[in-house]
PDB file of N, CA and C in Angstrom:
ATOM      1  N   UNK Z   1      -8.964  19.682   2.176  1.00 86.00           N
ATOM      2  CA  UNK Z   1      -8.880  18.427   2.874  1.00 86.00           C
ATOM      3  C   UNK Z   1      -8.338  17.369   1.918  1.00 86.00           C
ATOM      4  N   UNK Z   2      -7.491  16.484   2.458  1.00 92.00           N
ATOM      5  CA  UNK Z   2      -6.848  15.455   1.650  1.00 92.00           C
ATOM      6  C   UNK Z   2      -7.112  14.090   2.267  1.00 92.00           C
ATOM      7  N   UNK Z   3      -7.412  13.116   1.424  1.00 89.00           N
ATOM      8  CA  UNK Z   3      -7.666  11.767   1.891  1.00 89.00           C
ATOM      9  C   UNK Z   3      -6.564  10.857   1.345  1.00 89.00           C
ATOM     10  N   UNK Z   4      -5.577  10.536   2.198  1.00 93.00           N
ATOM     11  CA  UNK Z   4      -4.507   9.630   1.811  1.00 93.00           C
ATOM     12  C   UNK Z   4      -3.972   8.951   3.064  1.00 93.00           C
ATOM     13  N   UNK Z   5      -3.342   7.813   2.882  1.00 94.00           N
ATOM     14  CA  UNK Z   5      -2.811   7.035   3.992  1.00 94.00           C
ATOM     15  C   UNK Z   5      -1.304   6.921   3.827  1.00 94.00           C
ATOM     16  N   UNK Z   6      -0.592   7.250   4.892  1.00 96.00           N
ATOM     17  CA  UNK Z   6       0.860   7.110   4.881  1.00 96.00           C
ATOM     18  C   UNK Z   6       1.237   5.661   5.145  1.00 96.00           C
ATOM     19  N   UNK Z   7       2.307   5.218   4.521  1.00 95.00           N
ATOM     20  CA  UNK Z   7       2.825   3.881   4.754  1.00 95.00           C
ATOM     21  C   UNK Z   7       3.665   3.884   6.036  1.00 95.00           C
ATOM     22  N   UNK Z   8       4.015   2.718   6.493  1.00 96.00           N
ATOM     23  CA  UNK Z   8       4.839   2.605   7.694  1.00 96.00           C
ATOM     24  C   UNK Z   8       6.174   3.326   7.472  1.00 96.00           C
ATOM     25  N   UNK Z   9       6.529   4.225   8.382  1.00 96.00           N
ATOM     26  CA  UNK Z   9       7.778   4.967   8.288  1.00 96.00           C
ATOM     27  C   UNK Z   9       7.750   6.139   7.318  1.00 96.00           C
ATOM     28  N   UNK Z  10       6.601   6.414   6.737  1.00 96.00           N
ATOM     29  CA  UNK Z  10       6.482   7.497   5.756  1.00 96.00           C
ATOM     30  C   UNK Z  10       6.043   8.778   6.445  1.00 96.00           C
ATOM     31  N   UNK Z  11       6.619   9.895   6.019  1.00 96.00           N
ATOM     32  CA  UNK Z  11       6.284  11.206   6.566  1.00 96.00           C
ATOM     33  C   UNK Z  11       6.002  12.188   5.440  1.00 96.00           C
ATOM     34  N   UNK Z  12       5.033  13.065   5.656  1.00 97.00           N
ATOM     35  CA  UNK Z  12       4.726  14.109   4.682  1.00 97.00           C
ATOM     36  C   UNK Z  12       5.805  15.187   4.756  1.00 97.00           C
ATOM     37  N   UNK Z  13       6.352  15.556   3.613  1.00 96.00           N
ATOM     38  CA  UNK Z  13       7.347  16.626   3.552  1.00 96.00           C
ATOM     39  C   UNK Z  13       6.661  17.946   3.240  1.00 96.00           C
ATOM     40  N   UNK Z  14       5.857  17.964   2.164  1.00 97.00           N
ATOM     41  CA  UNK Z  14       5.148  19.194   1.799  1.00 97.00           C
ATOM     42  C   UNK Z  14       3.988  18.880   0.866  1.00 97.00           C
ATOM     43  N   UNK Z  15       2.957  19.732   0.952  1.00 97.00           N
ATOM     44  CA  UNK Z  15       1.791  19.635   0.080  1.00 97.00           C
ATOM     45  C   UNK Z  15       1.830  20.813  -0.884  1.00 97.00           C
ATOM     46  N   UNK Z  16       1.668  20.523  -2.172  1.00 97.00           N
ATOM     47  CA  UNK Z  16       1.683  21.544  -3.218  1.00 97.00           C
ATOM     48  C   UNK Z  16       0.311  21.562  -3.888  1.00 97.00           C
ATOM     49  N   UNK Z  17      -0.432  22.630  -3.705  1.00 95.00           N
ATOM     50  CA  UNK Z  17      -1.720  22.779  -4.378  1.00 95.00           C
ATOM     51  C   UNK Z  17      -1.524  23.529  -5.687  1.00 95.00           C
ATOM     52  N   UNK Z  18      -2.356  23.211  -6.659  1.00 94.00           N
ATOM     53  CA  UNK Z  18      -2.362  23.892  -7.957  1.00 94.00           C
ATOM     54  C   UNK Z  18      -1.008  23.878  -8.654  1.00 94.00           C
ATOM     55  N   UNK Z  19      -0.419  22.700  -8.747  1.00 96.00           N
ATOM     56  CA  UNK Z  19       0.844  22.507  -9.464  1.00 96.00           C
ATOM     57  C   UNK Z  19       0.517  22.164 -10.914  1.00 96.00           C
ATOM     58  N   UNK Z  20       1.136  22.874 -11.835  1.00 97.00           N
ATOM     59  CA  UNK Z  20       0.981  22.580 -13.255  1.00 97.00           C
ATOM     60  C   UNK Z  20       1.849  21.380 -13.591  1.00 97.00           C
ATOM     61  N   UNK Z  21       1.222  20.343 -14.180  1.00 97.00           N
ATOM     62  CA  UNK Z  21       1.971  19.177 -14.656  1.00 97.00           C
ATOM     63  C   UNK Z  21       1.605  18.919 -16.110  1.00 97.00           C
ATOM     64  N   UNK Z  22       2.542  18.276 -16.814  1.00 96.00           N
ATOM     65  CA  UNK Z  22       2.340  18.002 -18.240  1.00 96.00           C
ATOM     66  C   UNK Z  22       2.976  16.660 -18.564  1.00 96.00           C
ATOM     67  N   UNK Z  23       2.259  15.876 -19.373  1.00 95.00           N
ATOM     68  CA  UNK Z  23       2.798  14.622 -19.895  1.00 95.00           C
ATOM     69  C   UNK Z  23       2.359  14.526 -21.341  1.00 95.00           C
ATOM     70  N   UNK Z  24       3.299  14.717 -22.248  1.00 92.00           N
ATOM     71  CA  UNK Z  24       2.964  14.759 -23.670  1.00 92.00           C
ATOM     72  C   UNK Z  24       2.058  15.941 -23.938  1.00 92.00           C
ATOM     73  N   UNK Z  25       0.898  15.689 -24.539  1.00 95.00           N
ATOM     74  CA  UNK Z  25      -0.065  16.755 -24.820  1.00 95.00           C
ATOM     75  C   UNK Z  25      -1.041  16.971 -23.661  1.00 95.00           C
ATOM     76  N   UNK Z  26      -1.014  16.091 -22.662  1.00 95.00           N
ATOM     77  CA  UNK Z  26      -1.908  16.203 -21.516  1.00 95.00           C
ATOM     78  C   UNK Z  26      -1.316  17.144 -20.476  1.00 95.00           C
ATOM     79  N   UNK Z  27      -2.123  18.063 -20.004  1.00 96.00           N
ATOM     80  CA  UNK Z  27      -1.668  18.988 -18.973  1.00 96.00           C
ATOM     81  C   UNK Z  27      -2.824  19.317 -18.040  1.00 96.00           C
ATOM     82  N   UNK Z  28      -2.484  19.623 -16.791  1.00 94.00           N
ATOM     83  CA  UNK Z  28      -3.512  19.957 -15.812  1.00 94.00           C
ATOM     84  C   UNK Z  28      -2.867  20.595 -14.593  1.00 94.00           C
ATOM     85  N   UNK Z  29      -3.694  21.171 -13.747  1.00 95.00           N
ATOM     86  CA  UNK Z  29      -3.269  21.645 -12.444  1.00 95.00           C
ATOM     87  C   UNK Z  29      -3.794  20.640 -11.441  1.00 95.00           C
ATOM     88  N   UNK Z  30      -2.952  20.241 -10.515  1.00 96.00           N
ATOM     89  CA  UNK Z  30      -3.301  19.197  -9.570  1.00 96.00           C
ATOM     90  C   UNK Z  30      -2.658  19.479  -8.226  1.00 96.00           C
ATOM     91  N   UNK Z  31      -2.921  18.630  -7.265  1.00 97.00           N
ATOM     92  CA  UNK Z  31      -2.282  18.700  -5.958  1.00 97.00           C
ATOM     93  C   UNK Z  31      -1.273  17.564  -5.881  1.00 97.00           C
ATOM     94  N   UNK Z  32      -0.083  17.883  -5.380  1.00 97.00           N
ATOM     95  CA  UNK Z  32       0.963  16.881  -5.201  1.00 97.00           C
ATOM     96  C   UNK Z  32       1.384  16.898  -3.740  1.00 97.00           C
ATOM     97  N   UNK Z  33       1.458  15.715  -3.158  1.00 98.00           N
ATOM     98  CA  UNK Z  33       1.992  15.580  -1.808  1.00 98.00           C
ATOM     99  C   UNK Z  33       3.313  14.831  -1.926  1.00 98.00           C
ATOM    100  N   UNK Z  34       4.370  15.454  -1.419  1.00 97.00           N
ATOM    101  CA  UNK Z  34       5.692  14.835  -1.402  1.00 97.00           C
ATOM    102  C   UNK Z  34       5.918  14.245  -0.016  1.00 97.00           C
ATOM    103  N   UNK Z  35       6.207  12.952   0.012  1.00 97.00           N
ATOM    104  CA  UNK Z  35       6.562  12.291   1.267  1.00 97.00           C
ATOM    105  C   UNK Z  35       8.020  11.844   1.144  1.00 97.00           C
ATOM    106  N   UNK Z  36       8.534  11.247   2.183  1.00 96.00           N
ATOM    107  CA  UNK Z  36       9.905  10.747   2.111  1.00 96.00           C
ATOM    108  C   UNK Z  36      10.015   9.467   1.282  1.00 96.00           C
ATOM    109  N   UNK Z  37       8.867   8.918   0.813  1.00 96.00           N
ATOM    110  CA  UNK Z  37       8.880   7.691   0.003  1.00 96.00           C
ATOM    111  C   UNK Z  37       8.189   7.823  -1.347  1.00 96.00           C
ATOM    112  N   UNK Z  38       7.209   8.749  -1.463  1.00 97.00           N
ATOM    113  CA  UNK Z  38       6.379   8.788  -2.677  1.00 97.00           C
ATOM    114  C   UNK Z  38       5.998  10.216  -3.053  1.00 97.00           C
ATOM    115  N   UNK Z  39       5.584  10.334  -4.309  1.00 97.00           N
ATOM    116  CA  UNK Z  39       4.871  11.515  -4.807  1.00 97.00           C
ATOM    117  C   UNK Z  39       3.432  11.075  -4.994  1.00 97.00           C
ATOM    118  N   UNK Z  40       2.496  11.762  -4.351  1.00 97.00           N
ATOM    119  CA  UNK Z  40       1.080  11.432  -4.466  1.00 97.00           C
ATOM    120  C   UNK Z  40       0.385  12.538  -5.249  1.00 97.00           C
ATOM    121  N   UNK Z  41      -0.425  12.173  -6.218  1.00 97.00           N
ATOM    122  CA  UNK Z  41      -1.179  13.120  -7.028  1.00 97.00           C
ATOM    123  C   UNK Z  41      -2.641  13.015  -6.600  1.00 97.00           C
ATOM    124  N   UNK Z  42      -3.254  14.148  -6.248  1.00 96.00           N
ATOM    125  CA  UNK Z  42      -4.615  14.140  -5.718  1.00 96.00           C
ATOM    126  C   UNK Z  42      -5.519  15.086  -6.483  1.00 96.00           C
ATOM    127  N   UNK Z  43      -6.801  14.718  -6.548  1.00 92.00           N
ATOM    128  CA  UNK Z  43      -7.850  15.510  -7.192  1.00 92.00           C
ATOM    129  C   UNK Z  43      -9.158  15.190  -6.500  1.00 92.00           C
ATOM    130  N   UNK Z  44     -10.129  16.082  -6.658  1.00 84.00           N
ATOM    131  CA  UNK Z  44     -11.484  15.776  -6.211  1.00 84.00           C
ATOM    132  C   UNK Z  44     -12.076  14.728  -7.152  1.00 84.00           C
ATOM    133  N   UNK Z  45     -12.797  13.769  -6.610  1.00 76.00           N
ATOM    134  CA  UNK Z  45     -13.448  12.764  -7.440  1.00 76.00           C
ATOM    135  C   UNK Z  45     -14.598  13.402  -8.209  1.00 76.00           C
ATOM    136  N   UNK Z  46     -14.629  13.207  -9.518  1.00 69.00           N
ATOM    137  CA  UNK Z  46     -15.675  13.805 -10.352  1.00 69.00           C
ATOM    138  C   UNK Z  46     -16.999  13.079 -10.212  1.00 69.00           C
ATOM    139  N   UNK Z  47     -16.953  11.811  -9.886  1.00 68.00           N
ATOM    140  CA  UNK Z  47     -18.190  11.035  -9.830  1.00 68.00           C
ATOM    141  C   UNK Z  47     -18.648  10.734  -8.400  1.00 68.00           C
ATOM    142  N   UNK Z  48     -18.303  11.601  -7.466  1.00 63.00           N
ATOM    143  CA  UNK Z  48     -18.710  11.437  -6.071  1.00 63.00           C
ATOM    144  C   UNK Z  48     -20.193  11.765  -5.938  1.00 63.00           C
ATOM    145  N   UNK Z  49     -21.030  10.814  -5.527  1.00 63.00           N
ATOM    146  CA  UNK Z  49     -22.476  11.083  -5.426  1.00 63.00           C
ATOM    147  C   UNK Z  49     -22.814  12.169  -4.401  1.00 63.00           C
ATOM    148  N   UNK Z  50     -21.969  12.354  -3.399  1.00 62.00           N
ATOM    149  CA  UNK Z  50     -22.196  13.424  -2.424  1.00 62.00           C
ATOM    150  C   UNK Z  50     -22.065  14.802  -3.054  1.00 62.00           C
ATOM    151  N   UNK Z  51     -21.284  14.890  -4.111  1.00 59.00           N
ATOM    152  CA  UNK Z  51     -21.095  16.172  -4.788  1.00 59.00           C
ATOM    153  C   UNK Z  51     -22.403  16.638  -5.434  1.00 59.00           C
ATOM    154  N   UNK Z  52     -23.163  15.726  -5.978  1.00 59.00           N
ATOM    155  CA  UNK Z  52     -24.452  16.074  -6.580  1.00 59.00           C
ATOM    156  C   UNK Z  52     -25.384  16.635  -5.509  1.00 59.00           C
ATOM    157  N   UNK Z  53     -25.388  16.008  -4.354  1.00 62.00           N
ATOM    158  CA  UNK Z  53     -26.215  16.495  -3.252  1.00 62.00           C
ATOM    159  C   UNK Z  53     -25.738  17.861  -2.754  1.00 62.00           C
ATOM    160  N   UNK Z  54     -24.415  18.049  -2.717  1.00 60.00           N
ATOM    161  CA  UNK Z  54     -23.868  19.323  -2.263  1.00 60.00           C
ATOM    162  C   UNK Z  54     -24.260  20.444  -3.214  1.00 60.00           C
ATOM    163  N   UNK Z  55     -24.162  20.194  -4.502  1.00 61.00           N
ATOM    164  CA  UNK Z  55     -24.502  21.206  -5.499  1.00 61.00           C
ATOM    165  C   UNK Z  55     -25.980  21.553  -5.411  1.00 61.00           C
ATOM    166  N   UNK Z  56     -26.823  20.557  -5.206  1.00 60.00           N
ATOM    167  CA  UNK Z  56     -28.262  20.790  -5.079  1.00 60.00           C
ATOM    168  C   UNK Z  56     -28.662  21.278  -3.694  1.00 60.00           C
ATOM    169  N   UNK Z  57     -27.658  21.523  -2.857  1.00 62.00           N
ATOM    170  CA  UNK Z  57     -27.846  22.009  -1.486  1.00 62.00           C
ATOM    171  C   UNK Z  57     -28.684  21.050  -0.638  1.00 62.00           C
ATOM    172  N   UNK Z  58     -28.629  19.780  -0.986  1.00 58.00           N
ATOM    173  CA  UNK Z  58     -29.360  18.788  -0.204  1.00 58.00           C
ATOM    174  C   UNK Z  58     -28.570  18.302   1.001  1.00 58.00           C
ATOM    175  N   UNK Z  59     -27.257  18.464   0.950  1.00 60.00           N
ATOM    176  CA  UNK Z  59     -26.421  18.005   2.050  1.00 60.00           C
ATOM    177  C   UNK Z  59     -25.124  18.812   2.050  1.00 60.00           C
ATOM    178  N   UNK Z  60     -24.552  18.970   3.218  1.00 63.00           N
ATOM    179  CA  UNK Z  60     -23.247  19.614   3.312  1.00 63.00           C
ATOM    180  C   UNK Z  60     -22.254  18.570   3.805  1.00 63.00           C
ATOM    181  N   UNK Z  61     -21.131  18.516   3.173  1.00 65.00           N
ATOM    182  CA  UNK Z  61     -20.085  17.601   3.608  1.00 65.00           C
ATOM    183  C   UNK Z  61     -18.740  18.222   3.262  1.00 65.00           C
ATOM    184  N   UNK Z  62     -17.703  17.729   3.890  1.00 70.00           N
ATOM    185  CA  UNK Z  62     -16.366  18.227   3.658  1.00 70.00           C
ATOM    186  C   UNK Z  62     -15.754  17.470   2.484  1.00 70.00           C
ATOM    187  N   UNK Z  63     -15.469  18.189   1.424  1.00 75.00           N
ATOM    188  CA  UNK Z  63     -14.858  17.569   0.247  1.00 75.00           C
ATOM    189  C   UNK Z  63     -13.402  17.233   0.550  1.00 75.00           C
ATOM    190  N   UNK Z  64     -12.939  16.130   0.023  1.00 84.00           N
ATOM    191  CA  UNK Z  64     -11.553  15.725   0.210  1.00 84.00           C
ATOM    192  C   UNK Z  64     -10.967  15.289  -1.126  1.00 84.00           C
ATOM    193  N   UNK Z  65      -9.749  15.709  -1.373  1.00 91.00           N
ATOM    194  CA  UNK Z  65      -9.051  15.265  -2.572  1.00 91.00           C
ATOM    195  C   UNK Z  65      -8.547  13.850  -2.336  1.00 91.00           C
ATOM    196  N   UNK Z  66      -8.669  13.018  -3.370  1.00 91.00           N
ATOM    197  CA  UNK Z  66      -8.287  11.613  -3.304  1.00 91.00           C
ATOM    198  C   UNK Z  66      -7.062  11.358  -4.183  1.00 91.00           C
ATOM    199  N   UNK Z  67      -6.258  10.388  -3.800  1.00 95.00           N
ATOM    200  CA  UNK Z  67      -5.079   9.996  -4.579  1.00 95.00           C
ATOM    201  C   UNK Z  67      -5.533   9.313  -5.860  1.00 95.00           C
ATOM    202  N   UNK Z  68      -5.084   9.830  -7.002  1.00 93.00           N
ATOM    203  CA  UNK Z  68      -5.389   9.170  -8.275  1.00 93.00           C
ATOM    204  C   UNK Z  68      -4.144   8.572  -8.920  1.00 93.00           C
ATOM    205  N   UNK Z  69      -2.960   8.912  -8.414  1.00 95.00           N
ATOM    206  CA  UNK Z  69      -1.724   8.351  -8.963  1.00 95.00           C
ATOM    207  C   UNK Z  69      -0.614   8.528  -7.944  1.00 95.00           C
ATOM    208  N   UNK Z  70       0.315   7.597  -7.907  1.00 96.00           N
ATOM    209  CA  UNK Z  70       1.459   7.722  -7.011  1.00 96.00           C
ATOM    210  C   UNK Z  70       2.715   7.218  -7.689  1.00 96.00           C
ATOM    211  N   UNK Z  71       3.838   7.816  -7.310  1.00 96.00           N
ATOM    212  CA  UNK Z  71       5.146   7.424  -7.834  1.00 96.00           C
ATOM    213  C   UNK Z  71       6.075   7.222  -6.646  1.00 96.00           C
ATOM    214  N   UNK Z  72       6.741   6.091  -6.603  1.00 96.00           N
ATOM    215  CA  UNK Z  72       7.750   5.862  -5.578  1.00 96.00           C
ATOM    216  C   UNK Z  72       8.969   6.711  -5.913  1.00 96.00           C
ATOM    217  N   UNK Z  73       9.539   7.366  -4.919  1.00 96.00           N
ATOM    218  CA  UNK Z  73      10.724   8.180  -5.162  1.00 96.00           C
ATOM    219  C   UNK Z  73      11.879   7.323  -5.674  1.00 96.00           C
ATOM    220  N   UNK Z  74      11.910   6.065  -5.289  1.00 95.00           N
ATOM    221  CA  UNK Z  74      12.966   5.166  -5.759  1.00 95.00           C
ATOM    222  C   UNK Z  74      12.846   4.871  -7.255  1.00 95.00           C
ATOM    223  N   UNK Z  75      11.689   5.160  -7.867  1.00 96.00           N
ATOM    224  CA  UNK Z  75      11.495   4.947  -9.304  1.00 96.00           C
ATOM    225  C   UNK Z  75      11.938   6.146 -10.144  1.00 96.00           C
ATOM    226  N   UNK Z  76      12.321   7.234  -9.500  1.00 96.00           N
ATOM    227  CA  UNK Z  76      12.777   8.414 -10.241  1.00 96.00           C
ATOM    228  C   UNK Z  76      14.232   8.209 -10.640  1.00 96.00           C
ATOM    229  N   UNK Z  77      14.467   8.277 -11.946  1.00 95.00           N
ATOM    230  CA  UNK Z  77      15.805   8.049 -12.477  1.00 95.00           C
ATOM    231  C   UNK Z  77      16.571   9.365 -12.610  1.00 95.00           C
ATOM    232  N   UNK Z  78      15.875  10.428 -13.060  1.00 93.00           N
ATOM    233  CA  UNK Z  78      16.571  11.672 -13.365  1.00 93.00           C
ATOM    234  C   UNK Z  78      15.584  12.833 -13.343  1.00 93.00           C
ATOM    235  N   UNK Z  79      16.061  13.998 -12.908  1.00 95.00           N
ATOM    236  CA  UNK Z  79      15.269  15.236 -12.982  1.00 95.00           C
ATOM    237  C   UNK Z  79      16.127  16.266 -13.699  1.00 95.00           C
ATOM    238  N   UNK Z  80      15.579  16.872 -14.733  1.00 93.00           N
ATOM    239  CA  UNK Z  80      16.315  17.880 -15.499  1.00 93.00           C
ATOM    240  C   UNK Z  80      15.455  19.117 -15.661  1.00 93.00           C
ATOM    241  N   UNK Z  81      16.055  20.167 -16.210  1.00 92.00           N
ATOM    242  CA  UNK Z  81      15.329  21.420 -16.416  1.00 92.00           C
ATOM    243  C   UNK Z  81      15.621  21.962 -17.798  1.00 92.00           C
ATOM    244  N   UNK Z  82      14.554  22.349 -18.503  1.00 89.00           N
ATOM    245  CA  UNK Z  82      14.663  23.106 -19.745  1.00 89.00           C
ATOM    246  C   UNK Z  82      13.749  24.298 -19.546  1.00 89.00           C
ATOM    247  N   UNK Z  83      12.546  24.272 -20.065  1.00 91.00           N
ATOM    248  CA  UNK Z  83      11.546  25.296 -19.752  1.00 91.00           C
ATOM    249  C   UNK Z  83      10.746  24.879 -18.524  1.00 91.00           C
ATOM    250  N   UNK Z  84      10.590  23.561 -18.356  1.00 95.00           N
ATOM    251  CA  UNK Z  84       9.912  22.966 -17.209  1.00 95.00           C
ATOM    252  C   UNK Z  84      10.851  21.938 -16.589  1.00 95.00           C
ATOM    253  N   UNK Z  85      10.584  21.560 -15.345  1.00 97.00           N
ATOM    254  CA  UNK Z  85      11.339  20.479 -14.705  1.00 97.00           C
ATOM    255  C   UNK Z  85      10.793  19.162 -15.235  1.00 97.00           C
ATOM    256  N   UNK Z  86      11.685  18.297 -15.701  1.00 96.00           N
ATOM    257  CA  UNK Z  86      11.265  17.023 -16.292  1.00 96.00           C
ATOM    258  C   UNK Z  86      11.751  15.876 -15.410  1.00 96.00           C
ATOM    259  N   UNK Z  87      10.815  15.018 -15.034  1.00 96.00           N
ATOM    260  CA  UNK Z  87      11.117  13.826 -14.241  1.00 96.00           C
ATOM    261  C   UNK Z  87      11.061  12.620 -15.164  1.00 96.00           C
ATOM    262  N   UNK Z  88      12.136  11.841 -15.159  1.00 96.00           N
ATOM    263  CA  UNK Z  88      12.170  10.606 -15.934  1.00 96.00           C
ATOM    264  C   UNK Z  88      12.205   9.445 -14.950  1.00 96.00           C
ATOM    265  N   UNK Z  89      11.269   8.506 -15.137  1.00 95.00           N
ATOM    266  CA  UNK Z  89      11.179   7.336 -14.273  1.00 95.00           C
ATOM    267  C   UNK Z  89      11.953   6.171 -14.872  1.00 95.00           C
ATOM    268  N   UNK Z  90      12.212   5.167 -14.070  1.00 94.00           N
ATOM    269  CA  UNK Z  90      12.973   3.998 -14.522  1.00 94.00           C
ATOM    270  C   UNK Z  90      12.302   3.265 -15.674  1.00 94.00           C
ATOM    271  N   UNK Z  91      10.968   3.348 -15.777  1.00 94.00           N
ATOM    272  CA  UNK Z  91      10.246   2.681 -16.870  1.00 94.00           C
ATOM    273  C   UNK Z  91      10.122   3.583 -18.102  1.00 94.00           C
ATOM    274  N   UNK Z  92      10.933   4.647 -18.168  1.00 92.00           N
ATOM    275  CA  UNK Z  92      11.011   5.610 -19.273  1.00 92.00           C
ATOM    276  C   UNK Z  92       9.788   6.509 -19.402  1.00 92.00           C
ATOM    277  N   UNK Z  93       8.878   6.486 -18.439  1.00 94.00           N
ATOM    278  CA  UNK Z  93       7.768   7.437 -18.411  1.00 94.00           C
ATOM    279  C   UNK Z  93       8.317   8.774 -17.940  1.00 94.00           C
ATOM    280  N   UNK Z  94       7.832   9.848 -18.542  1.00 95.00           N
ATOM    281  CA  UNK Z  94       8.278  11.192 -18.177  1.00 95.00           C
ATOM    282  C   UNK Z  94       7.078  12.081 -17.930  1.00 95.00           C
ATOM    283  N   UNK Z  95       7.261  13.062 -17.033  1.00 96.00           N
ATOM    284  CA  UNK Z  95       6.284  14.128 -16.868  1.00 96.00           C
ATOM    285  C   UNK Z  95       7.037  15.388 -16.476  1.00 96.00           C
ATOM    286  N   UNK Z  96       6.377  16.517 -16.676  1.00 97.00           N
ATOM    287  CA  UNK Z  96       6.998  17.807 -16.401  1.00 97.00           C
ATOM    288  C   UNK Z  96       6.152  18.598 -15.412  1.00 97.00           C
ATOM    289  N   UNK Z  97       6.793  19.505 -14.684  1.00 97.00           N
ATOM    290  CA  UNK Z  97       6.104  20.406 -13.771  1.00 97.00           C
ATOM    291  C   UNK Z  97       6.871  21.714 -13.715  1.00 97.00           C
ATOM    292  N   UNK Z  98       6.294  22.757 -13.069  1.00 94.00           N
ATOM    293  CA  UNK Z  98       6.988  24.038 -13.067  1.00 94.00           C
ATOM    294  C   UNK Z  98       7.323  24.612 -11.699  1.00 94.00           C
ATOM    295  N   UNK Z  99       7.202  23.900 -10.626  1.00 95.00           N
ATOM    296  CA  UNK Z  99       7.437  24.439  -9.286  1.00 95.00           C
ATOM    297  C   UNK Z  99       8.886  24.216  -8.833  1.00 95.00           C
ATOM    298  N   UNK Z 100       9.619  25.304  -8.621  1.00 95.00           N
ATOM    299  CA  UNK Z 100      11.027  25.227  -8.248  1.00 95.00           C
ATOM    300  C   UNK Z 100      11.214  24.607  -6.858  1.00 95.00           C
ATOM    301  N   UNK Z 101      10.321  24.914  -5.927  1.00 96.00           N
ATOM    302  CA  UNK Z 101      10.426  24.356  -4.577  1.00 96.00           C
ATOM    303  C   UNK Z 101      10.247  22.835  -4.593  1.00 96.00           C
ATOM    304  N   UNK Z 102       9.299  22.330  -5.383  1.00 96.00           N
ATOM    305  CA  UNK Z 102       9.116  20.885  -5.521  1.00 96.00           C
ATOM    306  C   UNK Z 102      10.374  20.259  -6.109  1.00 96.00           C
ATOM    307  N   UNK Z 103      10.967  20.901  -7.087  1.00 96.00           N
ATOM    308  CA  UNK Z 103      12.208  20.415  -7.700  1.00 96.00           C
ATOM    309  C   UNK Z 103      13.317  20.279  -6.659  1.00 96.00           C
ATOM    310  N   UNK Z 104      13.506  21.310  -5.844  1.00 95.00           N
ATOM    311  CA  UNK Z 104      14.557  21.285  -4.823  1.00 95.00           C
ATOM    312  C   UNK Z 104      14.310  20.167  -3.809  1.00 95.00           C
ATOM    313  N   UNK Z 105      13.064  20.047  -3.340  1.00 96.00           N
ATOM    314  CA  UNK Z 105      12.750  19.017  -2.352  1.00 96.00           C
ATOM    315  C   UNK Z 105      12.873  17.612  -2.941  1.00 96.00           C
ATOM    316  N   UNK Z 106      12.490  17.443  -4.197  1.00 94.00           N
ATOM    317  CA  UNK Z 106      12.653  16.133  -4.850  1.00 94.00           C
ATOM    318  C   UNK Z 106      14.126  15.757  -4.924  1.00 94.00           C
ATOM    319  N   UNK Z 107      14.952  16.692  -5.333  1.00 92.00           N
ATOM    320  CA  UNK Z 107      16.395  16.414  -5.431  1.00 92.00           C
ATOM    321  C   UNK Z 107      16.993  16.038  -4.082  1.00 92.00           C
ATOM    322  N   UNK Z 108      16.493  16.645  -3.018  1.00 93.00           N
ATOM    323  CA  UNK Z 108      16.989  16.339  -1.679  1.00 93.00           C
ATOM    324  C   UNK Z 108      16.538  14.967  -1.200  1.00 93.00           C
ATOM    325  N   UNK Z 109      15.419  14.464  -1.728  1.00 92.00           N
ATOM    326  CA  UNK Z 109      14.819  13.242  -1.195  1.00 92.00           C
ATOM    327  C   UNK Z 109      14.916  12.015  -2.083  1.00 92.00           C
ATOM    328  N   UNK Z 110      15.374  12.165  -3.329  1.00 87.00           N
ATOM    329  CA  UNK Z 110      15.500  10.964  -4.167  1.00 87.00           C
ATOM    330  C   UNK Z 110      16.828  10.270  -3.846  1.00 87.00           C
ATOM    331  N   UNK Z 111      16.815   8.963  -3.961  1.00 66.00           N
ATOM    332  CA  UNK Z 111      17.997   8.173  -3.590  1.00 66.00           C
ATOM    333  C   UNK Z 111      18.587   7.480  -4.781  1.00 66.00           C
TER     334      UNK Z 111
END
């Protein structure tokens, strides 16, 4: 389950679960949602008080991944490939990922 809100005129293109991403020495597996306007990065909240109750079997609830970071597609300056796909943003921030399908869809949707 995913908890995110689409903007006016925005449509979901594809959801990618367990995508490996890397920025400098930081790396993780995360969920990425590609829309026609943004890249949304989602994770389960670590400090959700309902999670403590769920683990202790005190309550059952549907867990939802929450947006922790977003990038406007218009902020993507360049995408290249070496060992990983590298995205460079207009503010010179870079991150890498390894999913070929995400790479193809990003190239089709960046302006």
